[in-house]
Coordinates of C-alpha atoms and ligand atoms in Angstrom, one line a residue:
Chain A
M159 CA 93.2 121.0 67.7
S160 CA 96.5 121.2 66.0
T161 CA 99.5 119.9 67.9
N162 CA 101.2 123.1 66.9
A163 CA 99.8 124.5 70.2
L164 CA 102.4 122.6 72.2
P165 CA 103.6 125.4 74.4
H166 CA 100.6 124.9 76.7
T167 CA 102.4 121.8 77.9
R168 CA 105.5 122.4 80.0
T169 CA 108.8 120.6 79.3
Q170 CA 109.9 118.1 81.8
S171 CA 113.1 119.8 82.7
G172 CA 111.2 123.1 82.8
S173 CA 114.4 124.7 81.6
E174 CA 114.2 127.9 79.5
D175 CA 116.4 126.6 76.6
R176 CA 114.4 123.4 76.1
I177 CA 111.2 123.2 74.1
L178 CA 108.6 120.4 74.1
R179 CA 108.5 118.9 70.6
Y180 CA 106.6 115.6 71.2
T181 CA 104.0 115.0 73.9
L182 CA 104.2 111.8 75.9
A183 CA 101.3 110.4 73.9
E184 CA 103.0 111.2 70.6
R185 CA 106.2 109.5 71.8
V186 CA 104.3 106.4 73.0
V187 CA 102.5 106.0 69.7
H188 CA 105.7 106.7 67.7
W189 CA 107.4 103.8 69.5
V190 CA 104.4 101.5 69.3
A191 CA 104.5 102.1 65.5
G192 CA 108.3 101.9 65.3
L193 CA 108.8 98.7 67.3
S194 CA 105.8 96.9 65.7
Y195 CA 107.2 97.9 62.3
I196 CA 110.6 96.4 63.2
Y197 CA 108.8 93.1 64.2
L198 CA 106.9 93.2 60.9
L199 CA 110.1 93.9 59.0
I200 CA 111.9 90.9 60.6
T201 CA 109.0 88.5 60.1
G202 CA 108.0 89.8 56.7
L203 CA 111.6 89.6 55.3
A204 CA 111.9 86.1 56.7
F205 CA 109.2 85.0 54.2
W206 CA 110.4 87.3 51.5
S207 CA 113.7 85.4 50.6
P208 CA 115.1 82.0 51.5
Y209 CA 118.4 83.8 52.3
L210 CA 116.6 85.8 55.0
F211 CA 114.5 82.9 56.4
W212 CA 116.9 82.7 59.4
L213 CA 115.3 86.0 60.6
A214 CA 112.3 84.0 61.7
D215 CA 114.5 82.2 64.2
L216 CA 115.2 85.5 65.9
V217 CA 111.5 85.9 66.8
G218 CA 110.6 82.4 67.8
G219 CA 110.7 80.4 64.5
G220 CA 108.6 80.2 61.3
P221 CA 105.2 79.3 62.6
T222 CA 105.4 81.8 65.5
A223 CA 106.5 84.5 63.1
R224 CA 103.6 83.6 60.7
F225 CA 101.2 83.8 63.6
G226 CA 102.5 87.1 65.0
H227 CA 103.0 89.0 61.8
P228 CA 99.4 89.7 61.0
W229 CA 98.4 90.5 64.5
M230 CA 101.3 92.9 64.9
G231 CA 100.2 94.4 61.6
L232 CA 96.9 95.3 63.2
V233 CA 98.8 97.0 66.1
W234 CA 100.9 98.9 63.7
S235 CA 97.8 99.9 61.6
V236 CA 96.1 101.3 64.7
A237 CA 99.3 103.3 65.6
I238 CA 99.4 104.7 62.1
F239 CA 95.8 105.6 62.2
W240 CA 96.3 107.5 65.5
M241 CA 99.2 109.4 63.9
Y242 CA 96.9 110.3 61.1
T243 CA 94.2 111.8 63.4
A244 CA 96.8 113.6 65.4
W245 CA 99.3 114.9 62.8
R246 CA 97.2 115.2 59.7
E247 CA 97.1 119.1 59.9
D248 CA 100.8 119.4 60.6
M249 CA 101.6 117.2 57.7
R250 CA 100.0 119.3 54.9
T251 CA 102.5 120.8 52.5
T252 CA 102.8 124.6 52.8
P253 CA 104.3 127.2 50.5
A254 CA 107.2 127.4 52.9
D255 CA 107.8 123.7 52.3
R256 CA 107.8 124.2 48.6
K257 CA 110.4 127.0 48.9
W258 CA 112.5 124.7 51.1
A259 CA 112.2 121.8 48.7
K260 CA 114.0 123.8 46.1
H261 CA 117.0 123.8 48.3
V262 CA 116.9 120.2 49.3
G263 CA 120.3 119.7 47.8
D264 CA 121.7 122.1 50.4
Y265 CA 119.9 120.1 53.1
I266 CA 121.5 116.9 51.8
R267 CA 124.9 118.5 51.7
N268 CA 124.5 119.9 55.2
H269 CA 124.5 123.5 54.0
D270 CA 121.6 124.3 56.3
E271 CA 122.4 128.0 56.4
N272 CA 121.0 128.3 52.9
L273 CA 117.6 126.9 53.8
P274 CA 114.5 129.0 54.1
P275 CA 112.6 128.6 57.4
I276 CA 109.9 125.9 57.8
G277 CA 107.3 124.8 60.3
R278 CA 107.1 121.8 62.6
F279 CA 108.0 119.2 60.0
N280 CA 110.0 119.4 56.8
I281 CA 108.6 118.2 53.5
G282 CA 110.6 115.0 53.7
Q283 CA 109.1 114.2 57.0
K284 CA 105.7 115.0 55.6
Q285 CA 106.2 112.8 52.6
F286 CA 107.4 109.9 54.8
F287 CA 104.2 110.3 56.9
W288 CA 102.0 110.1 53.8
L289 CA 104.0 107.2 52.4
M290 CA 103.5 105.2 55.7
L291 CA 99.8 106.1 55.7
F292 CA 99.0 105.1 52.2
G293 CA 101.5 102.3 52.2
G294 CA 99.9 101.2 55.5
I295 CA 96.4 101.1 53.9
A296 CA 97.7 99.0 51.1
L297 CA 99.6 96.7 53.5
L298 CA 96.5 96.3 55.7
L299 CA 94.1 95.4 52.9
S300 CA 96.5 93.1 51.1
G301 CA 97.7 91.6 54.4
V302 CA 94.2 90.7 55.5
A303 CA 93.7 88.9 52.1
M304 CA 96.9 87.0 52.7
W305 CA 95.9 86.2 56.2
L306 CA 92.6 84.7 55.1
V307 CA 93.9 83.2 51.8
N308 CA 92.2 79.9 52.6
D309 CA 88.8 81.5 52.7
I310 CA 89.1 83.3 49.4
P311 CA 87.1 81.2 46.9
W312 CA 88.8 79.7 43.9
S313 CA 86.8 82.0 41.5
W314 CA 88.3 85.0 43.4
R315 CA 91.9 83.8 43.1
W316 CA 92.9 87.0 41.3
L317 CA 92.6 88.5 44.8
R318 CA 95.3 86.2 46.1
Y319 CA 97.6 87.1 43.3
T320 CA 96.9 90.8 43.7
A321 CA 97.4 90.7 47.4
V322 CA 100.9 89.1 47.3
L323 CA 102.1 91.6 44.7
V324 CA 100.5 94.7 46.4
H325 CA 101.9 93.6 49.8
A326 CA 105.4 93.1 48.6
V327 CA 105.5 96.4 46.6
A328 CA 104.0 98.4 49.4
A329 CA 106.3 96.8 52.0
L330 CA 109.3 97.6 49.8
L331 CA 108.2 101.3 49.4
T332 CA 107.7 101.7 53.1
I333 CA 111.1 100.0 53.8
G334 CA 112.8 102.5 51.5
G335 CA 111.2 105.3 53.6
F336 CA 112.0 103.5 56.8
I337 CA 115.7 103.2 56.0
I338 CA 116.0 106.9 55.3
H339 CA 113.8 107.8 58.4
V340 CA 115.9 105.7 60.8
Y341 CA 119.2 107.0 59.3
M342 CA 118.2 110.6 59.6
G343 CA 116.6 110.2 63.0
T344 CA 119.6 108.4 64.6
A345 CA 122.8 109.3 62.7
M346 CA 122.2 112.3 60.5
V347 CA 120.1 114.8 62.4
R348 CA 121.6 115.0 65.8
G349 CA 119.1 115.8 68.5
G350 CA 116.2 114.1 66.6
F351 CA 116.5 110.8 68.4
T352 CA 116.5 112.5 71.8
S353 CA 113.5 114.5 70.9
I354 CA 111.4 111.4 70.2
I355 CA 112.5 109.8 73.4
R356 CA 112.5 112.7 75.9
G357 CA 110.2 114.9 73.9
E358 CA 112.5 117.9 74.1
V359 CA 114.8 119.8 71.8
S360 CA 117.1 122.8 72.4
V361 CA 116.1 126.2 71.3
A362 CA 119.1 126.2 69.0
W363 CA 117.9 123.0 67.4
A364 CA 114.4 124.3 66.9
R365 CA 115.7 127.5 65.4
M366 CA 118.0 125.7 63.1
H367 CA 115.7 123.0 61.8
H368 CA 112.2 124.4 62.2
R369 CA 112.4 128.1 62.7
L370 CA 108.7 128.9 61.8
W371 CA 107.6 126.3 64.4
Y372 CA 110.0 127.7 66.9
E373 CA 108.7 131.3 66.4
H374 CA 105.1 130.0 66.7
V375 CA 105.9 128.2 69.9
K376 CA 107.8 131.2 71.3
G377 CA 105.1 133.6 70.4
A378 CA 102.4 131.5 71.9
S379 CA 104.4 131.0 75.2
S380 CA 105.2 134.7 75.5
R381 CA 101.5 135.4 75.0
E382 CA 100.7 132.9 77.7
K383 CA 102.9 134.7 80.3
Chain B
M296 CA 109.6 61.1 54.0
S297 CA 111.7 64.0 55.1
Q298 CA 114.8 62.0 56.1
A299 CA 115.3 60.8 52.5
T300 CA 117.2 63.9 51.5
L301 CA 119.3 62.1 48.9
R302 CA 116.2 61.4 47.0
V303 CA 115.1 65.0 46.7
Q304 CA 115.4 67.1 43.6
K305 CA 113.6 70.3 44.5
I306 CA 113.2 72.0 47.9
S307 CA 110.9 75.0 48.8
G308 CA 112.4 78.1 50.3
H309 CA 115.9 76.8 50.1
A310 CA 119.0 78.9 49.9
G311 CA 121.9 77.3 48.0
P312 CA 122.3 74.0 46.3
I313 CA 119.9 71.0 46.8
P314 CA 121.7 68.3 48.8
G315 CA 120.2 65.3 46.9
E316 CA 120.1 66.7 43.4
G317 CA 121.3 64.2 40.9
M318 CA 122.5 61.8 43.6
Q319 CA 120.2 58.9 42.6
R320 CA 118.9 57.5 39.4
E321 CA 115.1 57.0 39.6
D322 CA 112.3 56.8 37.2
Q323 CA 109.5 59.4 37.2
V324 CA 106.4 57.8 38.6
C325 CA 103.0 58.5 37.2
K326 CA 99.3 57.8 37.9
L327 CA 97.1 57.4 34.9
V328 CA 93.4 58.2 35.3
D329 CA 91.2 57.0 32.4
T330 CA 88.1 59.0 32.8
T331 CA 86.4 57.0 30.1
T332 CA 86.2 53.9 32.2
C333 CA 85.6 55.5 35.6
I334 CA 82.2 54.6 37.0
G335 CA 82.2 57.0 39.9
C336 CA 82.1 54.3 42.6
K337 CA 84.4 56.4 44.9
A338 CA 86.4 53.3 46.0
C339 CA 89.5 55.4 45.5
E340 CA 88.1 58.1 47.8
I341 CA 87.7 55.6 50.6
A342 CA 91.0 53.9 50.0
C343 CA 92.7 57.3 50.4
Q344 CA 90.9 58.0 53.6
E345 CA 91.8 54.5 54.9
W346 CA 95.4 54.4 54.0
N347 CA 96.2 57.9 55.2
D348 CA 94.2 57.4 58.4
L349 CA 92.3 60.7 57.6
P350 CA 89.6 61.7 60.1
F351 CA 86.1 61.7 58.9
A352 CA 85.3 64.6 56.5
Q353 CA 81.8 66.1 56.4
T354 CA 80.1 65.5 53.1
T355 CA 78.0 68.1 51.4
F356 CA 74.9 67.1 49.4
D357 CA 74.2 69.4 46.5
N358 CA 71.8 67.2 44.4
T359 CA 74.7 65.4 42.7
Y360 CA 76.7 62.3 43.4
Q361 CA 79.7 64.4 44.3
T362 CA 80.9 64.0 47.9
M363 CA 81.8 67.6 48.4
P364 CA 82.6 70.7 46.3
T365 CA 86.4 70.5 46.5
T366 CA 89.1 68.5 48.1
Q367 CA 89.8 69.3 51.8
W368 CA 92.7 69.2 54.2
N369 CA 91.3 65.8 55.3
F370 CA 89.9 64.7 51.9
W371 CA 92.6 64.5 49.2
N372 CA 90.9 62.4 46.5
L373 CA 87.6 63.6 45.1
I374 CA 85.6 62.2 42.2
K375 CA 84.1 65.2 40.4
F376 CA 80.7 64.5 38.6
N377 CA 79.7 66.6 35.6
E378 CA 76.9 66.4 33.2
Q379 CA 77.9 67.5 29.7
P380 CA 75.1 68.1 27.1
K381 CA 75.8 66.4 23.7
E382 CA 74.9 67.7 20.3
D383 CA 72.0 65.3 20.0
G384 CA 70.5 66.6 23.2
T385 CA 71.4 63.7 25.4
M386 CA 73.7 64.0 28.4
M387 CA 77.1 62.6 29.0
W388 CA 78.3 61.9 32.5
L389 CA 81.9 63.0 33.0
M390 CA 83.6 61.7 36.1
R391 CA 87.1 62.7 37.0
K392 CA 89.3 61.8 40.0
D393 CA 90.6 65.1 41.3
Q394 CA 93.8 65.3 43.4
C395 CA 97.2 66.8 43.5
M396 CA 98.7 66.6 40.0
H397 CA 102.3 66.3 41.1
C398 CA 103.5 68.9 38.7
A399 CA 107.0 68.7 37.3
D400 CA 107.1 72.5 37.8
P401 CA 105.1 72.8 41.0
G402 CA 103.6 76.3 41.8
C403 CA 103.1 75.3 45.4
L404 CA 106.8 74.7 45.8
A405 CA 107.8 77.8 43.9
A406 CA 105.6 80.0 46.2
C407 CA 106.5 78.3 49.6
P408 CA 108.9 80.4 51.7
S409 CA 109.7 77.7 54.3
D410 CA 112.9 75.7 53.8
G411 CA 111.9 72.1 53.1
A412 CA 108.2 72.5 53.7
I413 CA 107.6 71.2 50.2
V414 CA 109.9 68.8 48.4
Q415 CA 109.9 67.1 45.1
Y416 CA 111.5 63.7 45.1
T417 CA 113.7 62.4 42.3
N418 CA 110.7 60.2 41.3
G419 CA 108.6 63.3 40.7
I420 CA 106.3 63.1 43.8
V421 CA 105.6 66.5 45.3
D422 CA 105.3 66.1 49.1
F423 CA 104.4 68.5 51.9
Q424 CA 106.5 68.2 55.1
Q425 CA 104.1 69.5 57.7
D426 CA 106.8 69.7 60.4
R427 CA 108.5 72.4 58.3
C428 CA 105.2 74.2 57.3
I429 CA 104.6 77.6 58.8
G430 CA 101.0 77.8 57.6
C431 CA 101.4 80.9 55.4
G432 CA 99.2 79.6 52.6
Y433 CA 101.5 80.8 49.9
C434 CA 101.2 77.3 48.3
I435 CA 97.5 77.9 48.0
T436 CA 98.2 81.0 45.9
G437 CA 100.9 79.2 43.9
C438 CA 98.9 76.1 42.9
P439 CA 97.1 76.3 39.5
F440 CA 94.8 73.3 40.4
N441 CA 93.3 74.5 43.7
I442 CA 94.8 71.6 45.7
P443 CA 96.6 72.5 49.0
K444 CA 94.1 72.9 51.8
F445 CA 94.6 74.6 55.2
N446 CA 93.8 73.0 58.5
P447 CA 92.9 75.9 60.8
T448 CA 93.6 73.8 64.0
T449 CA 97.1 72.6 63.1
K450 CA 97.8 75.7 60.9
K451 CA 99.4 73.4 58.3
V452 CA 98.5 72.6 54.7
Y453 CA 97.7 69.1 53.4
K454 CA 97.2 67.3 50.1
C455 CA 97.6 64.0 48.3
T456 CA 101.1 62.6 48.8
L457 CA 100.8 60.2 45.9
C458 CA 101.2 57.7 48.7
S459 CA 104.9 58.6 48.8
D460 CA 105.2 56.2 51.8
R461 CA 103.9 53.3 49.8
V462 CA 105.7 54.2 46.6
S463 CA 109.1 54.4 48.4
Q464 CA 108.5 50.8 49.5
G465 CA 107.7 49.6 46.0
L466 CA 103.9 49.6 46.4
E467 CA 101.4 51.4 44.2
P468 CA 99.2 54.2 45.7
A469 CA 96.1 53.1 47.7
C470 CA 93.6 54.5 45.2
I471 CA 95.1 52.4 42.4
K472 CA 94.7 49.3 44.5
A473 CA 91.0 50.0 45.1
C474 CA 89.8 50.8 41.6
P475 CA 87.5 48.0 40.4
T476 CA 87.3 48.9 36.7
G477 CA 91.0 49.3 36.0
C478 CA 90.7 52.9 35.1
L479 CA 93.6 53.8 37.4
H480 CA 97.1 52.7 36.5
F481 CA 100.5 53.4 38.1
G482 CA 104.0 53.0 36.7
T483 CA 106.7 55.0 35.1
K484 CA 105.8 58.2 33.4
D485 CA 107.0 56.8 30.0
D486 CA 104.9 53.6 30.4
M487 CA 101.8 55.6 31.5
K488 CA 102.1 58.0 28.6
D489 CA 102.4 55.1 26.2
L490 CA 99.4 53.4 27.7
A491 CA 97.4 56.6 27.7
E492 CA 98.2 57.4 24.1
K493 CA 97.1 53.9 23.0
R494 CA 93.8 54.2 24.9
A495 CA 93.2 57.6 23.3
R496 CA 93.9 56.2 19.9
Q497 CA 91.5 53.4 20.6
L498 CA 88.8 55.9 21.6
R499 CA 89.4 58.0 18.5
E500 CA 89.5 55.0 16.1
H501 CA 87.0 52.6 17.5
Y502 CA 84.6 54.5 19.8
G503 CA 83.9 57.6 17.8
F504 CA 85.5 60.1 20.3
E505 CA 87.3 62.1 17.7
N506 CA 88.7 64.5 20.2
A507 CA 89.9 61.9 22.7
G508 CA 93.4 62.6 24.0
V509 CA 95.8 62.7 26.9
Y510 CA 96.0 65.5 29.5
D511 CA 99.6 66.1 30.5
P512 CA 99.8 69.9 30.6
P513 CA 103.1 71.3 29.3
G514 CA 102.6 74.6 31.1
V515 CA 103.6 73.0 34.4
G516 CA 106.2 70.8 32.8
G517 CA 103.9 67.8 32.6
T518 CA 102.3 66.2 35.6
G519 CA 102.7 63.0 37.7
V520 CA 98.9 62.4 37.2
I521 CA 97.7 62.2 33.6
Y522 CA 94.2 61.8 32.3
V523 CA 92.7 60.2 29.3
L524 CA 89.7 62.4 28.3
H525 CA 86.9 61.7 25.8
D526 CA 87.3 65.3 24.7
A527 CA 90.8 66.6 25.3
T528 CA 89.8 69.9 23.7
N529 CA 87.5 70.7 26.6
P530 CA 89.1 69.7 29.9
E531 CA 87.2 72.5 31.7
A532 CA 84.1 70.3 31.3
Y533 CA 85.6 67.8 33.7
G534 CA 84.9 69.7 36.9
G535 CA 87.1 72.7 36.0
L536 CA 90.3 71.0 34.8
P537 CA 92.3 74.0 33.5
A538 CA 92.9 73.9 29.8
N539 CA 96.3 75.4 30.0
P540 CA 97.6 75.5 33.6
S541 CA 100.9 77.1 34.5
I542 CA 102.3 78.8 37.6
P543 CA 100.3 82.0 37.8
W544 CA 102.3 84.9 36.2
A545 CA 101.8 87.0 39.4
V546 CA 103.5 84.3 41.4
R547 CA 106.4 84.1 39.0
L548 CA 106.7 87.9 39.0
W549 CA 106.6 88.0 42.8
K550 CA 109.2 85.2 43.3
T551 CA 111.8 86.2 40.8
P552 CA 112.0 89.7 39.2
L553 CA 110.2 91.5 42.0
R554 CA 112.3 89.7 44.7
W555 CA 115.6 90.6 43.0
L556 CA 114.5 94.2 42.3
G557 CA 113.5 94.5 46.0
N558 CA 116.7 93.0 47.3
L559 CA 118.8 95.4 45.2
A560 CA 116.7 98.4 46.2
M561 CA 117.0 97.5 49.9
L562 CA 120.7 97.0 49.6
G563 CA 121.0 100.2 47.6
G564 CA 119.2 102.1 50.3
L565 CA 121.6 100.8 53.0
V566 CA 124.7 101.5 50.9
G567 CA 123.3 105.0 50.1
V568 CA 122.8 106.1 53.6
T569 CA 126.2 104.7 54.7
L570 CA 127.9 106.6 51.9
H571 CA 125.9 109.8 52.8
Y572 CA 127.2 109.5 56.3
L573 CA 130.8 109.0 55.2
R574 CA 130.7 111.9 52.8
F575 CA 128.6 114.5 54.7
G576 CA 128.3 113.3 58.3
P577 CA 125.8 114.4 60.8
K578 CA 124.0 117.7 61.1
T579 CA 125.0 119.3 64.4
V580 CA 123.8 122.4 66.0
H581 CA 126.3 124.9 67.3
N582 CA 125.3 127.9 69.4
G583 CA 122.1 128.2 67.6
E584 CA 123.6 128.2 64.1
S585 CA 124.4 125.3 61.9
E586 CA 127.9 124.2 61.6
K587 CA 129.5 125.1 58.3
R588 CA 130.7 122.1 56.5
S589 CA 132.2 121.5 53.1
Ligands
HEM60 C1 99.1 96.2 58.2 C2 98.9 95.0 58.5 C3 99.6 93.8 58.0 C4 99.1 92.6 57.8 C5 97.6 92.2 58.2 C6 100.1 91.7 57.2 C7 99.9 90.4 56.9 C8 100.8 89.6 56.2 C9 100.6 88.2 55.9 C10 99.4 87.4 56.3 C11 101.7 87.8 55.3 C12 102.0 86.4 54.8 C13 103.0 85.8 55.6 C14 103.1 86.2 57.1 O1 102.0 86.1 57.8 O2 104.1 86.6 57.5 C15 102.6 88.9 55.1 C16 103.8 88.9 54.5 C17 104.7 90.0 54.5 N1 104.6 91.2 55.1 FE1 102.9 91.8 56.0 N2 101.2 92.5 57.0 C18 101.0 93.7 57.5 C19 101.9 94.8 57.5 C20 103.2 94.7 57.0 C21 104.2 95.8 57.1 C22 104.0 97.1 57.8 C23 105.3 95.3 56.5 C24 106.6 96.1 56.4 C25 107.7 95.7 56.5 C26 105.1 94.0 56.0 C27 106.0 93.2 55.3 C28 105.7 91.9 54.9 C29 106.6 91.2 54.0 C30 108.0 91.7 53.5 C31 106.0 90.0 53.8 C32 106.5 88.8 52.9 C33 106.0 89.1 51.6 C34 106.5 88.1 50.6 O3 106.8 87.0 50.9 O4 106.5 88.5 49.4 N3 103.8 93.6 56.4 N4 102.0 90.1 55.7
SF4_61 S1 101.5 76.9 54.1 FE1 102.2 76.1 52.1 S2 103.6 77.7 51.4 FE2 103.4 78.1 53.6 S3 105.0 77.0 54.6 FE3 103.3 75.6 54.6 S4 103.6 74.4 52.7 FE4 104.9 76.2 52.5
SF4_62 S1 98.8 70.3 41.7 FE1 99.2 72.0 43.1 S2 99.7 71.1 45.0 FE2 100.0 69.5 43.5 S3 102.1 69.7 42.8 FE3 100.9 70.9 41.4 S4 101.0 73.0 42.3 FE4 101.6 71.6 43.9

């Protein structure tokens, strides 16, 4: 079942002008993924450059960071997989997204009044989702090879070389997405951060940013009454 | 030993200048292994185990005289036995002492992310400092000779130290002391090169080994362990000695261009979002309609 059918769940405040955007499960998984990613980022970057090695001291020192990184990677992978099963339908690109994408310049310049209406997520959010999913698969596969590097036989050493390159490139790509994601979620799109913490957005927010989703939700809840 | 920072010329995972670089004048040391006079007695294997107090390593019998397939975290010096067919149908027995080569341009050190976990002393010895090692195994990926080995219990990596503790006290490595045929020599790199070349010439001119030569691979800047081979054109026959070793190109790509590209991209991303905020600011919702901004 698509999570578009959210109106069946009441908002916590129960107030008329608030709409439930993320269920409790969605919020929990988002923060499992987000916090584990931040740990992976700190520990990973510590090993990426000598100028960042001090980052390992923030999380217990080099050996501890080395021990924790792959295990946390597994936690993160599970969270990403859960998101895939839950949000896969919502994340498909629609014709409305394509129309919206033509006006992305207006979105960047905050001329939101020029944007055509879209559903629960915009195409940027969708692409970030797929970037994390496919980046995550690459990170998991290469990461496991780096984890068990000592068990890779000498004749398979090409796998060691491939793994370090794939892991670094995939990490950099996801970091690019992550920077934009965090910036937009906290500083740029006001209301977004509250929505992933409390789960609710205002009607005005929903109408402005995700009008088709808002109308879908409103329609469903008026049918319910 | 790790305190001797003034005698260090390369440090792994180190930001900024190297404290001891150029501070002391020291000769490059070198071990010469003359494979043509090795009899495969394995005295050097035992001497290494003894001197370094290494715990017993399980041997593997595979119908040869070789103790085990490769060196291990607790077995740093391995004689590799190889049978090489000759043109006349007879066999030639090639025995080579395998250990860390103490590369002038060490791939292990280039790959290591941990500050000071691998150092190269002014005398050329490449030494692992286990107290700084984080156990990531990058050195395993970086080494072109399959040398660093991981201990799953301590989560650290180990290999031949060229007896850096003995050499710093003016002694020769333990393996050299044990060799009964004199096929192992230890001295300055220049002296050893000289001796090796003389022996190779002798083999070419008087023993009919036309391809005899010295193995001191330039791809890793030369090594602190050099070999005299009966056939220098085919080092692979000596238990997989690489013909033209160098730091793997993937490791070079990863550690230099990719790293700088990545750092620039990450910095660019941070600068980009900051500028965006300064120029356009946040999107706020006003009474259901977006705020008009210029
Ligand atoms: C998905 C499961 C993951 C696994 C199993 C994994 C495993 C590993 C391993 C074994 C290493 C070697 C050193 C260490 O342990 O820290 C490593 C390095 C690294 N990881 Fe991960 N990792 C995963 C996910 C991630 C993610 C999501 C990021 C995103 C930031 C990341 C970023 C890095 C970076 C930047 C490095 C250093 C790479 C380098 O030195 O070039 N990893 N990873
Ligand atoms: S495992 Fe190797 S590369 Fe990693 S910190 Fe230890 S010595 Fe350095
Ligand atoms: S042989 Fe391997 S472990 Fe030894 S110095 Fe060279 S790269 Fe390092």
